[in-house]
Amino acid sequence: RSVINSYDTSDLRKVNVKKISASSELIGKSGKAYVADYLIDGNVQTTWQESEDGDGSGSTLEIRFSSIENIDAIELYIGKQTSEKDYEP
């Protein structure tokens, strides 16, 4: 994987999220849920996955913060991070 744009994160701070929600969440065949809360749990082994038909275009996330914040950057890990085999952006 390559980084298209790098961003200096040394002076950034984590903000408090009050609530996160998604337009859809996948429930896997085994019953495992891939919920929006996993986006902010700090664990790259957990993932949010949408459940829309197709490639997920149009899926949305809504993030509400505990206070008014100026957001300069959001760090995302795209795709399932548990293995190269499972990675699919």
PDB file of C-alpha atoms in Angstrom:
ATOM      1  CA  ARG A   1       0.000   0.000   0.000  1.00  0.00           C
ATOM      2  CA  SER A   2       1.185   3.478  -0.663  1.00  0.00           C
ATOM      3  CA  VAL A   3       0.344   6.825   0.871  1.00  0.00           C
ATOM      4  CA  ILE A   4      -0.853   9.329  -1.699  1.00  0.00           C
ATOM      5  CA  ASN A   5      -0.757  12.352   0.605  1.00  0.00           C
ATOM      6  CA  SER A   6       1.126  12.361   3.858  1.00  0.00           C
ATOM      7  CA  TYR A   7       0.011  14.591   6.713  1.00  0.00           C
ATOM      8  CA  ASP A   8       2.038  15.634   9.732  1.00  0.00           C
ATOM      9  CA  THR A   9       0.010  14.398  12.695  1.00  0.00           C
ATOM     10  CA  SER A  10       2.490  15.391  15.412  1.00  0.00           C
ATOM     11  CA  ASP A  11       0.478  18.422  16.550  1.00  0.00           C
ATOM     12  CA  LEU A  12      -2.990  16.859  16.278  1.00  0.00           C
ATOM     13  CA  ARG A  13      -5.088  15.779  19.214  1.00  0.00           C
ATOM     14  CA  LYS A  14      -7.880  13.259  19.540  1.00  0.00           C
ATOM     15  CA  VAL A  15     -11.343  14.755  20.011  1.00  0.00           C
ATOM     16  CA  ASN A  16     -14.197  13.236  22.000  1.00  0.00           C
ATOM     17  CA  VAL A  17     -16.952  11.680  19.935  1.00  0.00           C
ATOM     18  CA  LYS A  18     -20.413  11.810  21.471  1.00  0.00           C
ATOM     19  CA  LYS A  19     -22.123   9.608  18.889  1.00  0.00           C
ATOM     20  CA  ILE A  20     -21.317   7.922  15.587  1.00  0.00           C
ATOM     21  CA  SER A  21     -23.835   6.388  13.217  1.00  0.00           C
ATOM     22  CA  ALA A  22     -23.846   4.957   9.707  1.00  0.00           C
ATOM     23  CA  SER A  23     -26.421   4.651   6.944  1.00  0.00           C
ATOM     24  CA  SER A  24     -25.980   0.871   7.177  1.00  0.00           C
ATOM     25  CA  GLU A  25     -23.997  -1.735   9.096  1.00  0.00           C
ATOM     26  CA  LEU A  26     -23.137  -5.241   7.968  1.00  0.00           C
ATOM     27  CA  ILE A  27     -24.141  -8.323   9.926  1.00  0.00           C
ATOM     28  CA  GLY A  28     -21.899 -11.136   8.674  1.00  0.00           C
ATOM     29  CA  LYS A  29     -22.973 -14.712   7.951  1.00  0.00           C
ATOM     30  CA  SER A  30     -21.662 -15.760  11.368  1.00  0.00           C
ATOM     31  CA  GLY A  31     -23.770 -13.073  13.066  1.00  0.00           C
ATOM     32  CA  LYS A  32     -20.774 -10.807  13.691  1.00  0.00           C
ATOM     33  CA  ALA A  33     -21.724  -7.134  13.440  1.00  0.00           C
ATOM     34  CA  TYR A  34     -19.490  -4.536  11.772  1.00  0.00           C
ATOM     35  CA  VAL A  35     -20.889  -1.439  13.464  1.00  0.00           C
ATOM     36  CA  ALA A  36     -19.976   2.241  13.151  1.00  0.00           C
ATOM     37  CA  ASP A  37     -18.732   2.313  16.764  1.00  0.00           C
ATOM     38  CA  TYR A  38     -15.766   0.242  15.571  1.00  0.00           C
ATOM     39  CA  LEU A  39     -14.504   3.293  13.671  1.00  0.00           C
ATOM     40  CA  ILE A  40     -13.659   5.019  16.922  1.00  0.00           C
ATOM     41  CA  ASP A  41     -12.673   2.139  19.206  1.00  0.00           C
ATOM     42  CA  GLY A  42      -8.937   2.558  18.501  1.00  0.00           C
ATOM     43  CA  ASN A  43      -8.578  -1.052  17.333  1.00  0.00           C
ATOM     44  CA  VAL A  44      -7.586  -1.654  13.679  1.00  0.00           C
ATOM     45  CA  GLN A  45      -8.668  -5.298  14.103  1.00  0.00           C
ATOM     46  CA  THR A  46     -12.327  -4.187  14.224  1.00  0.00           C
ATOM     47  CA  THR A  47     -14.060  -2.627  11.227  1.00  0.00           C
ATOM     48  CA  TRP A  48     -17.222  -0.869  10.199  1.00  0.00           C
ATOM     49  CA  GLN A  49     -18.607  -2.315   7.001  1.00  0.00           C
ATOM     50  CA  GLU A  50     -21.615  -1.044   5.121  1.00  0.00           C
ATOM     51  CA  SER A  51     -24.348  -3.419   3.970  1.00  0.00           C
ATOM     52  CA  GLU A  52     -25.551  -1.672   0.823  1.00  0.00           C
ATOM     53  CA  ASP A  53     -25.775  -3.493  -2.505  1.00  0.00           C
ATOM     54  CA  GLY A  54     -22.807  -2.812  -4.790  1.00  0.00           C
ATOM     55  CA  ASP A  55     -19.582  -1.056  -3.826  1.00  0.00           C
ATOM     56  CA  GLY A  56     -20.964   1.051  -0.984  1.00  0.00           C
ATOM     57  CA  SER A  57     -21.095   4.316  -2.921  1.00  0.00           C
ATOM     58  CA  GLY A  58     -23.474   6.677  -1.169  1.00  0.00           C
ATOM     59  CA  SER A  59     -22.955   5.170   2.274  1.00  0.00           C
ATOM     60  CA  THR A  60     -22.737   7.844   4.943  1.00  0.00           C
ATOM     61  CA  LEU A  61     -21.327   8.323   8.417  1.00  0.00           C
ATOM     62  CA  GLU A  62     -22.477  10.920  10.925  1.00  0.00           C
ATOM     63  CA  ILE A  63     -20.134  11.893  13.743  1.00  0.00           C
ATOM     64  CA  ARG A  64     -21.296  14.086  16.625  1.00  0.00           C
ATOM     65  CA  PHE A  65     -18.677  15.530  18.924  1.00  0.00           C
ATOM     66  CA  SER A  66     -18.926  16.292  22.643  1.00  0.00           C
ATOM     67  CA  SER A  67     -18.109  19.942  21.966  1.00  0.00           C
ATOM     68  CA  ILE A  68     -17.611  22.275  19.013  1.00  0.00           C
ATOM     69  CA  GLU A  69     -14.374  21.299  17.275  1.00  0.00           C
ATOM     70  CA  ASN A  70     -12.263  22.586  14.394  1.00  0.00           C
ATOM     71  CA  ILE A  71     -11.349  19.494  12.382  1.00  0.00           C
ATOM     72  CA  ASP A  72      -8.209  19.686  10.231  1.00  0.00           C
ATOM     73  CA  ALA A  73      -7.812  15.985   9.476  1.00  0.00           C
ATOM     74  CA  ILE A  74      -9.471  12.622   9.972  1.00  0.00           C
ATOM     75  CA  GLU A  75      -7.320   9.515   9.959  1.00  0.00           C
ATOM     76  CA  LEU A  76      -8.971   6.501   8.314  1.00  0.00           C
ATOM     77  CA  TYR A  77      -7.775   2.992   7.690  1.00  0.00           C
ATOM     78  CA  ILE A  78      -9.571   1.903   4.527  1.00  0.00           C
ATOM     79  CA  GLY A  79     -10.411  -1.757   4.046  1.00  0.00           C
ATOM     80  CA  LYS A  80     -10.215  -4.658   6.445  1.00  0.00           C
ATOM     81  CA  GLN A  81      -6.822  -4.454   8.175  1.00  0.00           C
ATOM     82  CA  THR A  82      -6.589  -7.963   9.665  1.00  0.00           C
ATOM     83  CA  SER A  83      -4.714  -9.489   6.723  1.00  0.00           C
ATOM     84  CA  GLU A  84      -3.631  -8.785   3.157  1.00  0.00           C
ATOM     85  CA  LYS A  85      -6.029 -11.514   2.007  1.00  0.00           C
ATOM     86  CA  ASP A  86      -8.976  -9.780   3.675  1.00  0.00           C
ATOM     87  CA  TYR A  87      -7.938  -6.238   2.693  1.00  0.00           C
ATOM     88  CA  GLU A  88     -10.328  -4.810   0.147  1.00  0.00           C
ATOM     89  CA  PRO A  89     -10.594  -1.034  -0.119  1.00  0.00           C
TER      90      PRO A  89
END
